[in-house]
Coordinates of C-alpha atoms and ligand atoms in Angstrom, one line a residue:
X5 CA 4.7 -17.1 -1.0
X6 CA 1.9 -14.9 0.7
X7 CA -1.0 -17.1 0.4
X8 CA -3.6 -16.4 -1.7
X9 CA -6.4 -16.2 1.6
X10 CA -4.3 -13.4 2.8
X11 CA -4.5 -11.4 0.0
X12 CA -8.2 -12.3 -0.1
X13 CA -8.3 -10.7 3.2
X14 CA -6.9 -7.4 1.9
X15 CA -9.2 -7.2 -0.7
X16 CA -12.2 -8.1 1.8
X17 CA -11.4 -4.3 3.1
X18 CA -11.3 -2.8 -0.3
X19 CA -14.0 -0.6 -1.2
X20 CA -14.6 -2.5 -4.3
X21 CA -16.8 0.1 -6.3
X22 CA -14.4 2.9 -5.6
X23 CA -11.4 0.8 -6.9
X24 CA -8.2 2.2 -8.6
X25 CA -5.7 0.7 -10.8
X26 CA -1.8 1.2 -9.8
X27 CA 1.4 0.6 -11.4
X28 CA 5.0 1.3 -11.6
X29 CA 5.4 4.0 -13.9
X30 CA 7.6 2.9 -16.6
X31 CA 7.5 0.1 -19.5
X32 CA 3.8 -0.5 -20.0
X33 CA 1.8 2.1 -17.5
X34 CA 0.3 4.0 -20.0
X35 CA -1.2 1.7 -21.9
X36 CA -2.4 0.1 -18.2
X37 CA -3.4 3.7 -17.2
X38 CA -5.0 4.5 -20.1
X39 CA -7.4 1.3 -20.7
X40 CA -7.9 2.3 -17.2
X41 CA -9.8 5.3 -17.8
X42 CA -11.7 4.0 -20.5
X43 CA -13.3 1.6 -18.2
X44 CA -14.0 4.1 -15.7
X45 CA -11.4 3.7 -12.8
X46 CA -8.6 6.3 -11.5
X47 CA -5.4 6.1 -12.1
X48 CA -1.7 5.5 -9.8
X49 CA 1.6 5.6 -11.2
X50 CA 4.2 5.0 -8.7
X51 CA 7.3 6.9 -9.8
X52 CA 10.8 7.5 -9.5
X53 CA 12.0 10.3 -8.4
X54 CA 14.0 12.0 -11.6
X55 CA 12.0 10.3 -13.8
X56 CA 8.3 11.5 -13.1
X57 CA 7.6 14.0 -15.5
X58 CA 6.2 11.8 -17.9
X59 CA 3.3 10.6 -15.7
X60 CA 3.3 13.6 -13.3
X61 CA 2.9 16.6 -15.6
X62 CA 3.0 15.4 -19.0
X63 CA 0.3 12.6 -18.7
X64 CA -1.0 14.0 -16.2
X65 CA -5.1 13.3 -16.2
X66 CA -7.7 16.2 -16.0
X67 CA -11.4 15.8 -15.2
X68 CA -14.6 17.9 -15.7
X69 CA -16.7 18.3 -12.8
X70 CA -18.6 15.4 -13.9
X71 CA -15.7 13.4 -13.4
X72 CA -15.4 12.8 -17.1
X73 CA -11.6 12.8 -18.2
X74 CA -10.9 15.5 -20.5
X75 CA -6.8 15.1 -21.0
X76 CA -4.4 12.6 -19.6
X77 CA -4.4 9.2 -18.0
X78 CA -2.5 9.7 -15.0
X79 CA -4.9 10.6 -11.9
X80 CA -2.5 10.6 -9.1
X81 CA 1.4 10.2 -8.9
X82 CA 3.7 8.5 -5.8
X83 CA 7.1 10.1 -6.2
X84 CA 9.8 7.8 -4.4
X85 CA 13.0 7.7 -4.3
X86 CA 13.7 4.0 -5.7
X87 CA 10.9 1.9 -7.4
X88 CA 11.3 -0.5 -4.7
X89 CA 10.5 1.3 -2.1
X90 CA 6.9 0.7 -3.0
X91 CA 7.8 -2.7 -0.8
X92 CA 7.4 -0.6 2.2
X93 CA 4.7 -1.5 4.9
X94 CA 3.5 2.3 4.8
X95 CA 3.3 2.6 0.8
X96 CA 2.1 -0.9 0.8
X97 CA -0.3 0.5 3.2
X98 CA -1.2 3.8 1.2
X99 CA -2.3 1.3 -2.0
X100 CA -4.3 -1.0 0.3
X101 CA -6.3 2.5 1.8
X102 CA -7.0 3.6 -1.5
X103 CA -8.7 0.6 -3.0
X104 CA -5.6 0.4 -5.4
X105 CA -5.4 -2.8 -7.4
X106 CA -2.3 -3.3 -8.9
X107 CA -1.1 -4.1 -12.1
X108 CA 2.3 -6.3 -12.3
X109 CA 4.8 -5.1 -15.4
X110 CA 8.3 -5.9 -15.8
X111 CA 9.5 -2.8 -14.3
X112 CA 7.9 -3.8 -10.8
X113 CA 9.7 -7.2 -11.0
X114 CA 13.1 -5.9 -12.4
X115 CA 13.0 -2.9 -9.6
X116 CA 11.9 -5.4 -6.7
X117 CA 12.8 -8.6 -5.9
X118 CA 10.8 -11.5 -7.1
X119 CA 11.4 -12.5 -3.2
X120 CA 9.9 -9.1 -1.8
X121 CA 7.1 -9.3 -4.4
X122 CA 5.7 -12.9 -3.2
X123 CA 6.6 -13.0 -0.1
X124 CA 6.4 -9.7 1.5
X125 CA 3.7 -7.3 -1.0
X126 CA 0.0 -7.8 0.8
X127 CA -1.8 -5.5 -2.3
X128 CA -4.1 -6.9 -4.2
X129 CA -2.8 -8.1 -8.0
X130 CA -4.6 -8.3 -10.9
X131 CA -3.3 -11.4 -12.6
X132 CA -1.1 -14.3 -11.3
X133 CA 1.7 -13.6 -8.7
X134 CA 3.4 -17.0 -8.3
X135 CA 4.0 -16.9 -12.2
X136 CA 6.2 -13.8 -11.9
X137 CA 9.4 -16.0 -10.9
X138 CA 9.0 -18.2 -13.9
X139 CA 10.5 -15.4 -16.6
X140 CA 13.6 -15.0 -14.4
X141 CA 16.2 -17.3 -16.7
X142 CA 18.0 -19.8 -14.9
X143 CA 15.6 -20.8 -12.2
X144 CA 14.0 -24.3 -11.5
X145 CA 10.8 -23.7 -12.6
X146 CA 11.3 -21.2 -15.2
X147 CA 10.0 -20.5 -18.3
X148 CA 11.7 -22.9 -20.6
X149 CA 10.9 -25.9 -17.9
X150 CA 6.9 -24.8 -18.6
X151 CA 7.8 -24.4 -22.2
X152 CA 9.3 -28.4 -21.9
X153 CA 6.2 -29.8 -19.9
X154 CA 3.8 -28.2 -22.5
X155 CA 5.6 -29.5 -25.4
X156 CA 5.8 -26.3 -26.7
X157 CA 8.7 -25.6 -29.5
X158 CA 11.6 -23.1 -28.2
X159 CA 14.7 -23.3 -29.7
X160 CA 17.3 -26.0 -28.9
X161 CA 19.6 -25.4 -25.6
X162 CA 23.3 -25.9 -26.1
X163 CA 24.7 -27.3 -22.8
X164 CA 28.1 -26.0 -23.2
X165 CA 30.6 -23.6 -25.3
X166 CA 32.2 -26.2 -26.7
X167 CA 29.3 -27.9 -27.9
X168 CA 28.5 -24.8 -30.2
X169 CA 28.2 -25.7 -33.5
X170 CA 25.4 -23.9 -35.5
X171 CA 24.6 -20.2 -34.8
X172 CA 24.2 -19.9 -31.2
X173 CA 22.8 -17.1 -29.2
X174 CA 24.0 -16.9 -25.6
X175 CA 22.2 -15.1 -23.2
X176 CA 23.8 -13.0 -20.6
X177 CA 22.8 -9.9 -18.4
X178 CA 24.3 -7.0 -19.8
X179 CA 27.8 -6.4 -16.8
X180 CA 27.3 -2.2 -16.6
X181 CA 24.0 -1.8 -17.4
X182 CA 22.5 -4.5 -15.1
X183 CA 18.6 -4.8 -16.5
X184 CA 19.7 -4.9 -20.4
X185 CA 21.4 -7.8 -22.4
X186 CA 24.8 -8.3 -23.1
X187 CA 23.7 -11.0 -25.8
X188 CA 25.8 -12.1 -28.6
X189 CA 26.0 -14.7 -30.9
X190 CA 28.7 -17.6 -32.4
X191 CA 28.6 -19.9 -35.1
X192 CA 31.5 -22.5 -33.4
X193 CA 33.8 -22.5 -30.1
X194 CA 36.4 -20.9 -31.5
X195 CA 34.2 -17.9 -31.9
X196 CA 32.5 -18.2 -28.9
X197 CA 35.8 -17.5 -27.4
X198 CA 37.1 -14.7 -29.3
X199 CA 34.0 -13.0 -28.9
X200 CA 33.2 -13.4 -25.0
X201 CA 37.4 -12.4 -24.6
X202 CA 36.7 -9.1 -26.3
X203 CA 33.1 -8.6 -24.7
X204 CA 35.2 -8.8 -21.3
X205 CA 37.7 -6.5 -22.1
X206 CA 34.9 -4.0 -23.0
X207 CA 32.7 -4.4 -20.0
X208 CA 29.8 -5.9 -21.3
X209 CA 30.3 -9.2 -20.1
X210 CA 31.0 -10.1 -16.3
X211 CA 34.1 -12.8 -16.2
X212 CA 32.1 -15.4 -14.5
X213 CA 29.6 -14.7 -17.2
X214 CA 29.5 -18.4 -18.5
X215 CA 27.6 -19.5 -14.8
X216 CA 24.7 -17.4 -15.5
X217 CA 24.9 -17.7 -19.4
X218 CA 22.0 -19.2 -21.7
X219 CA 23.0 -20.7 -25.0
X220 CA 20.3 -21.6 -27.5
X221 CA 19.9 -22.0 -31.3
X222 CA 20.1 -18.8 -33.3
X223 CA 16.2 -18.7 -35.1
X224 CA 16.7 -17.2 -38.3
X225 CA 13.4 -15.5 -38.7
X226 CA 10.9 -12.6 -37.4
X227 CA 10.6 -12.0 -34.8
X228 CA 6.5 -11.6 -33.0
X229 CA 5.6 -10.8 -29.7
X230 CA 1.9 -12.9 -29.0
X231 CA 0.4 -10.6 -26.9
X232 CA -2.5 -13.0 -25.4
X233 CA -5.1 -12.9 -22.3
X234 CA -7.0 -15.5 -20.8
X235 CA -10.1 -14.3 -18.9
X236 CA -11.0 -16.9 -16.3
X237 CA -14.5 -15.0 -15.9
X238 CA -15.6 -15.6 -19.7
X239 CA -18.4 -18.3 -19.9
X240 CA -19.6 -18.3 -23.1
X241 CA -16.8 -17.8 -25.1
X242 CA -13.5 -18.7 -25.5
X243 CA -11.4 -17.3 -22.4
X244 CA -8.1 -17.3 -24.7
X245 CA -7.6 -14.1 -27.1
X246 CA -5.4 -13.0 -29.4
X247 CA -5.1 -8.9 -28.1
X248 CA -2.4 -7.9 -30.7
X249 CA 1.2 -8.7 -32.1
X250 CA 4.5 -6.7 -32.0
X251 CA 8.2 -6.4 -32.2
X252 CA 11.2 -4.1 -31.0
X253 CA 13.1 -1.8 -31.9
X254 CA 16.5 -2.8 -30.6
X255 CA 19.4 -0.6 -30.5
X256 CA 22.3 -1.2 -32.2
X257 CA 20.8 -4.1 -33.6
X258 CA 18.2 -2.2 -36.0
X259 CA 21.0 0.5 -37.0
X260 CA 23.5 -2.4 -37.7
X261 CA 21.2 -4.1 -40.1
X262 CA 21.0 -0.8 -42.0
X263 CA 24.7 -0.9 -42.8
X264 CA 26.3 -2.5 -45.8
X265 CA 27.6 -6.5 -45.0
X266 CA 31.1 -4.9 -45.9
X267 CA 30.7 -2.4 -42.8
X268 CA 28.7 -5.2 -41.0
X269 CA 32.0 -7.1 -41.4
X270 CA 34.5 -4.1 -40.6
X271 CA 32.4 -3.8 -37.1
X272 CA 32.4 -7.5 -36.2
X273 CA 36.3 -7.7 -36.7
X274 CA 36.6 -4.5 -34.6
X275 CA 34.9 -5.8 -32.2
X276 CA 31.2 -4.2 -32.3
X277 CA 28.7 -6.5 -32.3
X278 CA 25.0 -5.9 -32.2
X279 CA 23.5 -5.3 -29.1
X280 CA 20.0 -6.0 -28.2
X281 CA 18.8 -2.8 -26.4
X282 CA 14.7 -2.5 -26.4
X283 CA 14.0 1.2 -27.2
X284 CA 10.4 1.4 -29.3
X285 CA 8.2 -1.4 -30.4
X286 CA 5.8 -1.7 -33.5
X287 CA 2.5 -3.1 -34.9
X288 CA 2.3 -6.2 -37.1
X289 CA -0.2 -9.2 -38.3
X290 CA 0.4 -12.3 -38.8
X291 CA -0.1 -14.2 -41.9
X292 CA -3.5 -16.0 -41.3
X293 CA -2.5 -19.4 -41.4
X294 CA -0.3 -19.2 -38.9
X295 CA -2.8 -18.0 -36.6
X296 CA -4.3 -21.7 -35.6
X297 CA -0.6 -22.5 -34.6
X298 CA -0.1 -19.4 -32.2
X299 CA -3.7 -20.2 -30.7
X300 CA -2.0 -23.7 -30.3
X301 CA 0.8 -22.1 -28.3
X302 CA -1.3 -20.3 -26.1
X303 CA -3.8 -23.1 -25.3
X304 CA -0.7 -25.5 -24.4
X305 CA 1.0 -22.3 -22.3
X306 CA -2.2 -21.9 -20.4
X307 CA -2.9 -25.5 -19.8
X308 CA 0.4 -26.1 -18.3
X309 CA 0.3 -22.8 -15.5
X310 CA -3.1 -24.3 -14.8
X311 CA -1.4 -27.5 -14.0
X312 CA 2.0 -26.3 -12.1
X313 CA 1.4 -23.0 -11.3
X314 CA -2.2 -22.9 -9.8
X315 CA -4.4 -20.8 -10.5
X316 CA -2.7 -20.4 -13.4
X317 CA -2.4 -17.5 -15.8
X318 CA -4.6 -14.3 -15.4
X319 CA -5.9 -11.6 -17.7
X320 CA -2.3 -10.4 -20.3
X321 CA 0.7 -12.5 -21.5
X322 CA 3.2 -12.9 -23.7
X323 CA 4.8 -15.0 -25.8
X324 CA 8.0 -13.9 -27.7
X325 CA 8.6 -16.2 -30.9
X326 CA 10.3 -16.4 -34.2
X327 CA 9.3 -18.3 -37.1
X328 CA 11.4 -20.1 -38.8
X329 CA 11.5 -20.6 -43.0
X330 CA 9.3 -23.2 -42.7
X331 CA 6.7 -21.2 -41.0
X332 CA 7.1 -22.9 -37.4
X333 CA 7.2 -21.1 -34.1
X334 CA 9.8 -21.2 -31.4
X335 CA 9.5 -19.5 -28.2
X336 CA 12.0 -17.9 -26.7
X337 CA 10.8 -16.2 -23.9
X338 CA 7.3 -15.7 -22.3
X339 CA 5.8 -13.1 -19.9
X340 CA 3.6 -14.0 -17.5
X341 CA 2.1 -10.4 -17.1
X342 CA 1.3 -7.5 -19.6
X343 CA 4.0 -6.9 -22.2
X344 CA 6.2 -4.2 -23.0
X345 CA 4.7 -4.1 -26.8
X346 CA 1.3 -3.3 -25.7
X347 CA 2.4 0.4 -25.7
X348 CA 1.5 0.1 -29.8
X349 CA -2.0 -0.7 -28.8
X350 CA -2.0 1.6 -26.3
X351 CA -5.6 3.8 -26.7
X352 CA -5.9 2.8 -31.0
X353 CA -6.6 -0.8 -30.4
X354 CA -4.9 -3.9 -31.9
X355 CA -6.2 -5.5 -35.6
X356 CA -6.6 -8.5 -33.8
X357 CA -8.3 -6.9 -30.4
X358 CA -10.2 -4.8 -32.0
X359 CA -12.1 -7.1 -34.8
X360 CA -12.6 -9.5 -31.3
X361 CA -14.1 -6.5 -29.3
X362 CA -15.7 -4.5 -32.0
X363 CA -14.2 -1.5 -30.0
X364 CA -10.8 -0.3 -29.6
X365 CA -9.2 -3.2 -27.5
X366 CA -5.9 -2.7 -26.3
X367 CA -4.2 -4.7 -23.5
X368 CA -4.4 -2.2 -20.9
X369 CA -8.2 -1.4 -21.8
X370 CA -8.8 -5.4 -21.8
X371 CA -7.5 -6.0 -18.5
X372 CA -9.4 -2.7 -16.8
X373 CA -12.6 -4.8 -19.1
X374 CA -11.7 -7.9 -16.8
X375 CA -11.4 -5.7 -13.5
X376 CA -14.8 -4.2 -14.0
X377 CA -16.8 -7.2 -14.8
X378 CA -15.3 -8.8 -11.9
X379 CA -16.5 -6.3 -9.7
X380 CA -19.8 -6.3 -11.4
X381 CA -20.2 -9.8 -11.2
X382 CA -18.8 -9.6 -7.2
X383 CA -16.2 -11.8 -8.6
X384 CA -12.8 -9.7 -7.8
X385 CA -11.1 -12.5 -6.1
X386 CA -10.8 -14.7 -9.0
X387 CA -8.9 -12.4 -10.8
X388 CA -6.8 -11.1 -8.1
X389 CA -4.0 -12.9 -6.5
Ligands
LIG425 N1 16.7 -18.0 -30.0 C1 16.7 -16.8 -30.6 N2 16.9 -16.7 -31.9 C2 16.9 -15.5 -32.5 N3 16.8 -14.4 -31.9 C3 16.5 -14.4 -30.6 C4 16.5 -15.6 -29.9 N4 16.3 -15.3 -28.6 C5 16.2 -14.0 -28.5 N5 16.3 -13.4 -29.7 C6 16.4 -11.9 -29.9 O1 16.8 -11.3 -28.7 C7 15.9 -10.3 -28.2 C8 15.7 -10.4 -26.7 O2 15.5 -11.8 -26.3 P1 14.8 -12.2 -24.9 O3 15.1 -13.6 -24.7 O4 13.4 -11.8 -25.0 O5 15.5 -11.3 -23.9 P2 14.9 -10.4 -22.7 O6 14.0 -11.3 -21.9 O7 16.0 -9.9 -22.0 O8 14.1 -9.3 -23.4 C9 14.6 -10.7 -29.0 O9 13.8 -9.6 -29.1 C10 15.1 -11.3 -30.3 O10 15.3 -10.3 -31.2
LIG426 MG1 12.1 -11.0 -23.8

């Protein structure tokens, strides 16, 4: 891990009041870009080449001679070739030049390796870089080992196939389309088997899936993304807050759950089985009671980074639950960065970040809110890592 002094360093050469925000173009940049603006900075979206013209033209940000932004969110593009090769010394360079402090989504750690991105990126990063590794399944000190020292509920791991006997989900990379899921779900072994057999044969699943698998109790329930912040800088307040709530749109799942259980059925015995595909996201609330318990969650979250991943979580993250009939939470999965679900409060606000702020609140607007007071207060590096 680069340590945290050198990155210091970096920043020492920034021009601080002529600071930008940059991201990877893709899964949550807008929303970053556009809370971005609102709070005064300029924009970069690093992009892929062939898949630009969202950010480059049709974003793209316009400003009045005053400098005031009259269209757009997008100031300036970096068209290259692969996403990752934003790992290299001379891009890495171009962002330190520019005073460009970037912002961490999930298309910057799905594009680059988790390796590259600790150990090898010198820029500046608003919120917590050691945290990154912990939403890759699998790994020592992943998400579900935080989840465990925290005491926080997440639903119940099945060690193995055979051991399946309630509805199970298991939790596999997708085999041809490497960054989505090849999920499925069983009620028993026998299933389990039938199931993963045909999943082979239609090149979802690798063959060796089982080594990389996940298998944990089905929750039958909504489903709510917690989109959360902690603001170290806050001193008066409390530095948790609730920024908004949302949930996918996952394809085939949502067109599945449209169909009769009798063509449900037909498609199961064929062999089509939902998949889990993220392709939108919505808006939701939270019945009020329940909000104590997610403020629970995120107290115990943050109290545990604090304690094993120093410094801890900075400024947006996530936590991905279902609630179960009896109204409890279960958490299964966290990210420690902004989430993809933001885009719904992207520019509008959240109910929840909103009635906080008294002003439209999304994510990206909150952390560009953080960015600028730590600048203001000449307190960049406590934010940064
Ligand atoms: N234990 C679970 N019980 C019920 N549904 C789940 C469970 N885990 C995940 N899901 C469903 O699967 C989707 C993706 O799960 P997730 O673990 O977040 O995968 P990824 O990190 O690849 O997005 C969720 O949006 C939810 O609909
Ligand atoms: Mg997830």
């Amino acid at each position: 891990m680069i340590s945290r002094d050198e990155v210091l360093a970096n920043l020492g050469r920034y021009n601080w009041k002529a600071a930008r925000i940059g991201v990877v173009a893709s899964h949550s940049s807008l929303d970053t870009c556009d809370g971005a603006v609102s709070e005064g900075f300029r924009t970069l979206a690093v992009c892929q080449k062939g898949r630009e013209k969202t950010f480059e033209r049709y974003f793209r940000a316009q400003r009045a001679a005053d400098d005031r932004i009259v269209r757009g969110v997008v100031d300036d593009t970096l068209v290259l070739e692969r996403y990752d090769m934003i790992l290299e010394s001379q891009n890495q360079e171009h962002l330190m030049r520019t005073d460009t402090l970037w912002v961490p989504n999930r298309s910057f750690t799905s594009y680059c390796s988790i390796d590259a991105i600790e150990n090898d990126f010198k820029v500046p990063m608003v919120g917590s870089r050691n945290l990154l590794r912990s939403e890759e399944r699998g790994g020592p000190r992943d998400y579900y080992w935080i989840l465990e020292r925290a005491g926080l509920p997440h639903p119940k791991k099945v060690e193995k196939p055979e051991d399946i006997d309630d509805l199970t989900m298991i939790k596999v990379h997708h085999h041809v389309k490497k960054l989505e899921r090849g999920f499925f779900t069983a009620k028993d072994y026998e299933q389990y088997r039938q199931k993963s057999e045909e999943l082979i044969k239609q090149g979802v699943l690798d063959e060796d899936f089982e080594q990389h698998a996940r298998m944990e109790q089905y929750i039958i329930g909504p489903v709510f993304n917690l989109d959360f912040f902690y603001n170290p800088l806050e001193d008066k307040g409390e530095k948790i807050e609730l920024l908004g709530v949302d949930w996918r749109f996952e394809s085939s799942l949502d067109g599945y759950v449209r169909l009769t259980a009798e063509q449900q059925i037909g498609l199961e015995k064929d062999g089509i089985i939902p998949e889990y595909t993220v392709c939108g996201h919505n808006s939701a609330t939270l019945r009020e009671s329940l909000l104590d318990k997610a403020f629970g969650l995120a107290e115990k979250y943050v109290k545990a980074t604090q304690e094993y991943y120093s410094p801890g979580i900075i400024g947006p993250f996530c936590l991905q639950t279902c609630v179960d009939k009896d109204l409890d939470f279960y958490i299964y999965d966290v990210a420690p960065r902004i989430g993809g679900g933001t885009n719904v409060h992207m520019s509008v606000g959240h109910p929840y970040g909103n009635t906080l702020w008294r002003q439209d609140m999304s994510t990206g607007r909150r952390l560009a809110k953080m960015v600028r007071e730590a600048i203001e207060q000449d307190r960049l590096d406590e934010v940064v890592t």
